[in-house]
Amino acid sequence: MTFDWAFILTTLPAFGKAVWVTLQLGTIVILSSLTVALLNVILLSLHKPSLTALIRAYVELARNTPLLIQLFFLYFGLPALGLSLSGFATAVIAMTFLGGGYLTEALRAGIQAVPASQLEAGRAIGLSRWQLLRHVQLPQAWLASLPALFANFIFLLKETTVASAVAVPELLYTTKNYIALYYKTYEMLAVLTLMCVLIFLPLSLALRVVERRLQHGQFGH
């Protein structure tokens, strides 16, 4: 088997655009998922049974429903109700729904890891529930949750490949198009693999460095 290197070079501009779409989609989804998770954690801190039950139901639904089914429901189901979304908007909404569930659990676990003695000390000096959450629980929960949060960031970025099912021109969509048009399967799979390694490996290493610095920075290292 010989690789058509000349053909691979002609596809690089298209793959460059696909990388940009992948990073753009992944960044939007990560930020929106983190926003959803923070909102959920704040609502959970109110200890309202109805809100707690609603958020738990959302988390279970988000984590136990395949992303592809969520995408198809939004992309093909909503037009029947008179609401049509672009493929990119569909991917953002579906992946935020999924990511919000996972990140909510990561932050919730971090908040539960805060020692009860610190909460009691905060109440003893007159801190309100909001002040406890803002100044005591969330900063520590953020540090404790960093490994889980960063792992989920990588997970969400990799899940952008599923968006190819609704015609979002990211990496997998571009790869499948070239394979269908030119039958250069091995070449295109090699380019796809290389692009994924170039994106995910440096990002994973960078997040690991950030995690170490943030977690040890509080001790002056």
mmCIF file of C-alpha atoms in Angstrom:
data_model
loop_
_atom_site.group_PDB
_atom_site.id
_atom_site.type_symbol
_atom_site.label_atom_id
_atom_site.label_comp_id
_atom_site.label_asym_id
_atom_site.label_seq_id
_atom_site.Cartn_x
_atom_site.Cartn_y
_atom_site.Cartn_z
ATOM 1 C CA MET A 1 0.000 0.000 0.000
ATOM 2 C CA THR A 2 1.362 3.426 -0.991
ATOM 3 C CA PHE A 3 0.183 6.742 0.349
ATOM 4 C CA ASP A 4 -0.773 9.500 -2.059
ATOM 5 C CA TRP A 5 1.187 12.262 -0.358
ATOM 6 C CA ALA A 6 0.382 14.790 -3.061
ATOM 7 C CA PHE A 7 -3.334 14.265 -2.498
ATOM 8 C CA ILE A 8 -2.897 14.613 1.266
ATOM 9 C CA LEU A 9 -1.239 17.996 0.772
ATOM 10 C CA THR A 10 -4.172 19.223 -1.321
ATOM 11 C CA THR A 11 -6.595 18.387 1.498
ATOM 12 C CA LEU A 12 -4.736 20.265 4.245
ATOM 13 C CA PRO A 13 -6.539 23.624 3.722
ATOM 14 C CA ALA A 14 -9.904 21.897 4.126
ATOM 15 C CA PHE A 15 -8.690 20.096 7.227
ATOM 16 C CA GLY A 16 -7.379 23.389 8.589
ATOM 17 C CA LYS A 17 -10.907 24.803 8.344
ATOM 18 C CA ALA A 18 -12.259 21.633 9.971
ATOM 19 C CA VAL A 19 -9.834 22.055 12.886
ATOM 20 C CA TRP A 20 -11.090 25.605 13.379
ATOM 21 C CA VAL A 21 -14.730 24.421 13.404
ATOM 22 C CA THR A 22 -13.824 21.667 15.879
ATOM 23 C CA LEU A 23 -12.058 24.072 18.234
ATOM 24 C CA GLN A 24 -14.794 26.678 17.910
ATOM 25 C CA LEU A 25 -17.540 24.177 18.652
ATOM 26 C CA GLY A 26 -15.583 22.596 21.500
ATOM 27 C CA THR A 27 -14.804 25.935 23.150
ATOM 28 C CA ILE A 28 -18.411 27.124 23.004
ATOM 29 C CA VAL A 29 -19.681 23.834 24.382
ATOM 30 C CA ILE A 30 -17.158 23.740 27.240
ATOM 31 C CA LEU A 31 -17.975 27.292 28.335
ATOM 32 C CA SER A 32 -21.732 26.812 28.068
ATOM 33 C CA SER A 33 -21.577 23.446 29.872
ATOM 34 C CA LEU A 34 -19.547 24.986 32.677
ATOM 35 C CA THR A 35 -22.108 27.790 32.971
ATOM 36 C CA VAL A 36 -24.937 25.258 33.227
ATOM 37 C CA ALA A 37 -22.999 23.301 35.854
ATOM 38 C CA LEU A 38 -22.315 26.405 37.973
ATOM 39 C CA LEU A 39 -25.982 27.389 37.831
ATOM 40 C CA ASN A 40 -27.035 23.888 38.843
ATOM 41 C CA VAL A 41 -24.610 23.822 41.760
ATOM 42 C CA ILE A 42 -25.871 27.199 42.988
ATOM 43 C CA LEU A 43 -29.458 25.966 42.809
ATOM 44 C CA LEU A 44 -28.526 22.757 44.617
ATOM 45 C CA SER A 45 -27.008 24.826 47.423
ATOM 46 C CA LEU A 46 -30.460 26.256 48.133
ATOM 47 C CA HIS A 47 -31.528 22.788 49.352
ATOM 48 C CA LYS A 48 -34.977 23.088 47.813
ATOM 49 C CA PRO A 49 -36.389 19.560 47.318
ATOM 50 C CA SER A 50 -38.191 20.452 44.086
ATOM 51 C CA LEU A 51 -35.101 22.082 42.545
ATOM 52 C CA THR A 52 -32.851 19.254 43.698
ATOM 53 C CA ALA A 53 -35.149 16.641 42.172
ATOM 54 C CA LEU A 54 -35.353 18.574 38.902
ATOM 55 C CA ILE A 55 -31.577 18.963 38.616
ATOM 56 C CA ARG A 56 -30.963 15.323 39.472
ATOM 57 C CA ALA A 57 -33.473 14.279 36.810
ATOM 58 C CA TYR A 58 -31.678 16.482 34.272
ATOM 59 C CA VAL A 59 -28.272 15.051 35.180
ATOM 60 C CA GLU A 60 -29.485 11.470 34.865
ATOM 61 C CA LEU A 61 -31.213 12.177 31.552
ATOM 62 C CA ALA A 62 -28.166 13.975 30.146
ATOM 63 C CA ARG A 63 -25.684 11.287 31.191
ATOM 64 C CA ASN A 64 -27.808 8.299 30.196
ATOM 65 C CA THR A 65 -28.964 9.440 26.757
ATOM 66 C CA PRO A 66 -26.591 8.929 23.808
ATOM 67 C CA LEU A 67 -25.432 12.193 22.254
ATOM 68 C CA LEU A 68 -26.345 10.963 18.776
ATOM 69 C CA ILE A 69 -29.969 10.463 19.828
ATOM 70 C CA GLN A 70 -30.044 13.942 21.338
ATOM 71 C CA LEU A 71 -28.688 15.391 18.097
ATOM 72 C CA PHE A 72 -31.211 13.547 15.951
ATOM 73 C CA PHE A 73 -34.086 14.559 18.221
ATOM 74 C CA LEU A 74 -33.183 18.249 17.922
ATOM 75 C CA TYR A 75 -32.216 18.222 14.251
ATOM 76 C CA PHE A 76 -35.006 16.054 12.862
ATOM 77 C CA GLY A 77 -37.664 16.212 15.588
ATOM 78 C CA LEU A 78 -37.933 19.949 16.272
ATOM 79 C CA PRO A 79 -38.802 20.902 12.641
ATOM 80 C CA ALA A 80 -42.028 18.930 13.116
ATOM 81 C CA LEU A 81 -42.858 21.433 15.859
ATOM 82 C CA GLY A 82 -42.013 24.369 13.598
ATOM 83 C CA LEU A 83 -38.522 25.004 14.965
ATOM 84 C CA SER A 84 -35.551 24.417 12.677
ATOM 85 C CA LEU A 85 -31.945 24.686 13.847
ATOM 86 C CA SER A 86 -28.688 24.700 11.943
ATOM 87 C CA GLY A 87 -26.353 21.782 12.404
ATOM 88 C CA PHE A 88 -23.913 23.893 14.406
ATOM 89 C CA ALA A 89 -26.627 25.251 16.726
ATOM 90 C CA THR A 90 -28.005 21.746 17.178
ATOM 91 C CA ALA A 91 -24.567 20.450 18.126
ATOM 92 C CA VAL A 92 -24.018 23.273 20.633
ATOM 93 C CA ILE A 93 -27.369 22.693 22.351
ATOM 94 C CA ALA A 94 -27.110 18.889 22.452
ATOM 95 C CA MET A 95 -23.503 18.862 23.638
ATOM 96 C CA THR A 96 -24.190 21.539 26.243
ATOM 97 C CA PHE A 97 -27.066 19.431 27.522
ATOM 98 C CA LEU A 98 -24.694 16.463 27.787
ATOM 99 C CA GLY A 99 -21.702 18.377 29.150
ATOM 100 C CA GLY A 100 -23.764 20.283 31.691
ATOM 101 C CA GLY A 101 -24.791 17.005 33.284
ATOM 102 C CA TYR A 102 -21.249 15.691 33.586
ATOM 103 C CA LEU A 103 -19.768 18.954 34.843
ATOM 104 C CA THR A 104 -22.589 19.381 37.361
ATOM 105 C CA GLU A 105 -21.633 16.090 38.962
ATOM 106 C CA ALA A 106 -17.935 17.005 38.959
ATOM 107 C CA LEU A 107 -18.577 20.321 40.732
ATOM 108 C CA ARG A 108 -21.108 18.794 43.106
ATOM 109 C CA ALA A 109 -18.540 16.200 44.175
ATOM 110 C CA GLY A 110 -16.019 18.987 44.741
ATOM 111 C CA ILE A 111 -18.424 20.918 46.941
ATOM 112 C CA GLN A 112 -19.191 17.818 48.989
ATOM 113 C CA ALA A 113 -15.450 17.402 49.549
ATOM 114 C CA VAL A 114 -15.270 20.693 51.453
ATOM 115 C CA PRO A 115 -14.928 19.839 55.182
ATOM 116 C CA ALA A 116 -18.036 20.527 57.254
ATOM 117 C CA SER A 117 -15.845 22.214 59.880
ATOM 118 C CA GLN A 118 -15.107 25.027 57.414
ATOM 119 C CA LEU A 119 -18.798 25.603 56.824
ATOM 120 C CA GLU A 120 -19.428 25.697 60.555
ATOM 121 C CA ALA A 121 -16.586 28.178 60.979
ATOM 122 C CA GLY A 122 -18.045 30.338 58.233
ATOM 123 C CA ARG A 123 -21.458 30.351 59.852
ATOM 124 C CA ALA A 124 -19.870 31.150 63.208
ATOM 125 C CA ILE A 125 -18.402 34.383 61.828
ATOM 126 C CA GLY A 126 -21.711 35.368 60.272
ATOM 127 C CA LEU A 127 -21.310 34.385 56.616
ATOM 128 C CA SER A 128 -24.549 33.991 54.705
ATOM 129 C CA ARG A 129 -25.332 30.924 52.577
ATOM 130 C CA TRP A 130 -24.312 32.800 49.420
ATOM 131 C CA GLN A 131 -21.085 34.038 51.009
ATOM 132 C CA LEU A 132 -20.231 30.509 52.122
ATOM 133 C CA LEU A 133 -20.800 29.227 48.608
ATOM 134 C CA ARG A 134 -18.842 32.026 46.960
ATOM 135 C CA HIS A 135 -15.900 32.377 49.335
ATOM 136 C CA VAL A 136 -15.554 28.926 50.921
ATOM 137 C CA GLN A 137 -17.182 26.159 48.902
ATOM 138 C CA LEU A 138 -16.748 27.115 45.237
ATOM 139 C CA PRO A 139 -13.010 28.009 45.383
ATOM 140 C CA GLN A 140 -12.178 24.725 47.082
ATOM 141 C CA ALA A 141 -14.639 22.751 44.964
ATOM 142 C CA TRP A 142 -13.021 24.166 41.831
ATOM 143 C CA LEU A 143 -9.563 22.965 42.893
ATOM 144 C CA ALA A 144 -10.830 19.570 44.030
ATOM 145 C CA SER A 145 -12.780 19.117 40.780
ATOM 146 C CA LEU A 146 -9.988 20.130 38.396
ATOM 147 C CA PRO A 147 -9.016 16.578 37.301
ATOM 148 C CA ALA A 148 -12.630 15.632 36.590
ATOM 149 C CA LEU A 149 -13.411 18.972 34.936
ATOM 150 C CA PHE A 150 -10.381 18.886 32.659
ATOM 151 C CA ALA A 151 -11.051 15.250 31.729
ATOM 152 C CA ASN A 152 -14.579 16.228 30.757
ATOM 153 C CA PHE A 153 -13.283 19.188 28.731
ATOM 154 C CA ILE A 154 -11.207 16.768 26.646
ATOM 155 C CA PHE A 155 -14.178 14.405 26.427
ATOM 156 C CA LEU A 156 -16.460 17.157 25.107
ATOM 157 C CA LEU A 157 -13.885 18.278 22.563
ATOM 158 C CA LYS A 158 -13.554 14.712 21.272
ATOM 159 C CA GLU A 159 -17.339 14.363 21.133
ATOM 160 C CA THR A 160 -17.434 17.092 18.473
ATOM 161 C CA THR A 161 -16.869 14.293 15.953
ATOM 162 C CA VAL A 162 -20.466 13.167 16.564
ATOM 163 C CA ALA A 163 -21.617 16.518 15.154
ATOM 164 C CA SER A 164 -20.713 15.194 11.706
ATOM 165 C CA ALA A 165 -24.063 13.381 11.840
ATOM 166 C CA VAL A 166 -25.849 16.726 11.451
ATOM 167 C CA ALA A 167 -23.519 18.087 8.755
ATOM 168 C CA VAL A 168 -21.214 20.185 10.926
ATOM 169 C CA PRO A 169 -18.014 20.441 8.841
ATOM 170 C CA GLU A 170 -15.607 19.347 11.559
ATOM 171 C CA LEU A 171 -12.793 16.811 11.233
ATOM 172 C CA LEU A 172 -14.766 13.583 10.862
ATOM 173 C CA TYR A 173 -17.261 15.151 8.448
ATOM 174 C CA THR A 174 -14.413 16.421 6.254
ATOM 175 C CA THR A 175 -12.714 13.021 6.368
ATOM 176 C CA LYS A 176 -15.869 11.167 5.324
ATOM 177 C CA ASN A 177 -16.494 13.606 2.472
ATOM 178 C CA TYR A 178 -13.038 13.087 1.005
ATOM 179 C CA ILE A 179 -13.319 9.329 1.358
ATOM 180 C CA ALA A 180 -16.699 9.335 -0.371
ATOM 181 C CA LEU A 181 -15.459 11.537 -3.219
ATOM 182 C CA TYR A 182 -11.974 10.183 -3.852
ATOM 183 C CA TYR A 183 -11.835 6.759 -2.124
ATOM 184 C CA LYS A 184 -8.588 7.719 -0.401
ATOM 185 C CA THR A 185 -9.551 5.936 2.801
ATOM 186 C CA TYR A 186 -6.142 5.254 4.320
ATOM 187 C CA GLU A 187 -4.775 8.685 3.506
ATOM 188 C CA MET A 188 -7.770 10.465 5.011
ATOM 189 C CA LEU A 189 -7.820 8.309 8.141
ATOM 190 C CA ALA A 190 -4.116 9.018 8.604
ATOM 191 C CA VAL A 191 -4.733 12.768 8.329
ATOM 192 C CA LEU A 192 -7.674 12.522 10.752
ATOM 193 C CA THR A 193 -5.542 10.642 13.270
ATOM 194 C CA LEU A 194 -2.702 13.129 12.946
ATOM 195 C CA MET A 195 -5.045 16.096 13.409
ATOM 196 C CA CYS A 196 -6.584 14.562 16.517
ATOM 197 C CA VAL A 197 -3.168 13.887 18.023
ATOM 198 C CA LEU A 198 -2.027 17.435 17.270
ATOM 199 C CA ILE A 199 -5.130 18.861 18.947
ATOM 200 C CA PHE A 200 -5.755 16.593 21.912
ATOM 201 C CA LEU A 201 -2.259 15.662 23.070
ATOM 202 C CA PRO A 202 -0.914 19.229 23.530
ATOM 203 C CA LEU A 203 -4.223 20.283 25.098
ATOM 204 C CA SER A 204 -4.143 17.369 27.521
ATOM 205 C CA LEU A 205 -0.554 18.159 28.515
ATOM 206 C CA ALA A 206 -1.334 21.864 28.897
ATOM 207 C CA LEU A 207 -4.333 21.159 31.119
ATOM 208 C CA ARG A 208 -2.203 18.849 33.245
ATOM 209 C CA VAL A 209 0.323 21.648 33.782
ATOM 210 C CA VAL A 210 -2.452 24.117 34.641
ATOM 211 C CA GLU A 211 -3.977 21.617 37.058
ATOM 212 C CA ARG A 212 -0.678 21.127 38.890
ATOM 213 C CA ARG A 213 0.011 24.832 39.138
ATOM 214 C CA LEU A 214 -3.455 25.691 40.390
ATOM 215 C CA GLN A 215 -3.590 22.864 42.909
ATOM 216 C CA HIS A 216 -0.116 23.500 44.297
ATOM 217 C CA GLY A 217 -0.225 27.293 43.992
ATOM 218 C CA GLN A 218 -2.319 27.513 47.139
ATOM 219 C CA PHE A 219 0.661 26.073 49.058
ATOM 220 C CA GLY A 220 3.142 28.558 47.616
ATOM 221 C CA HIS A 221 4.891 26.181 45.157
#
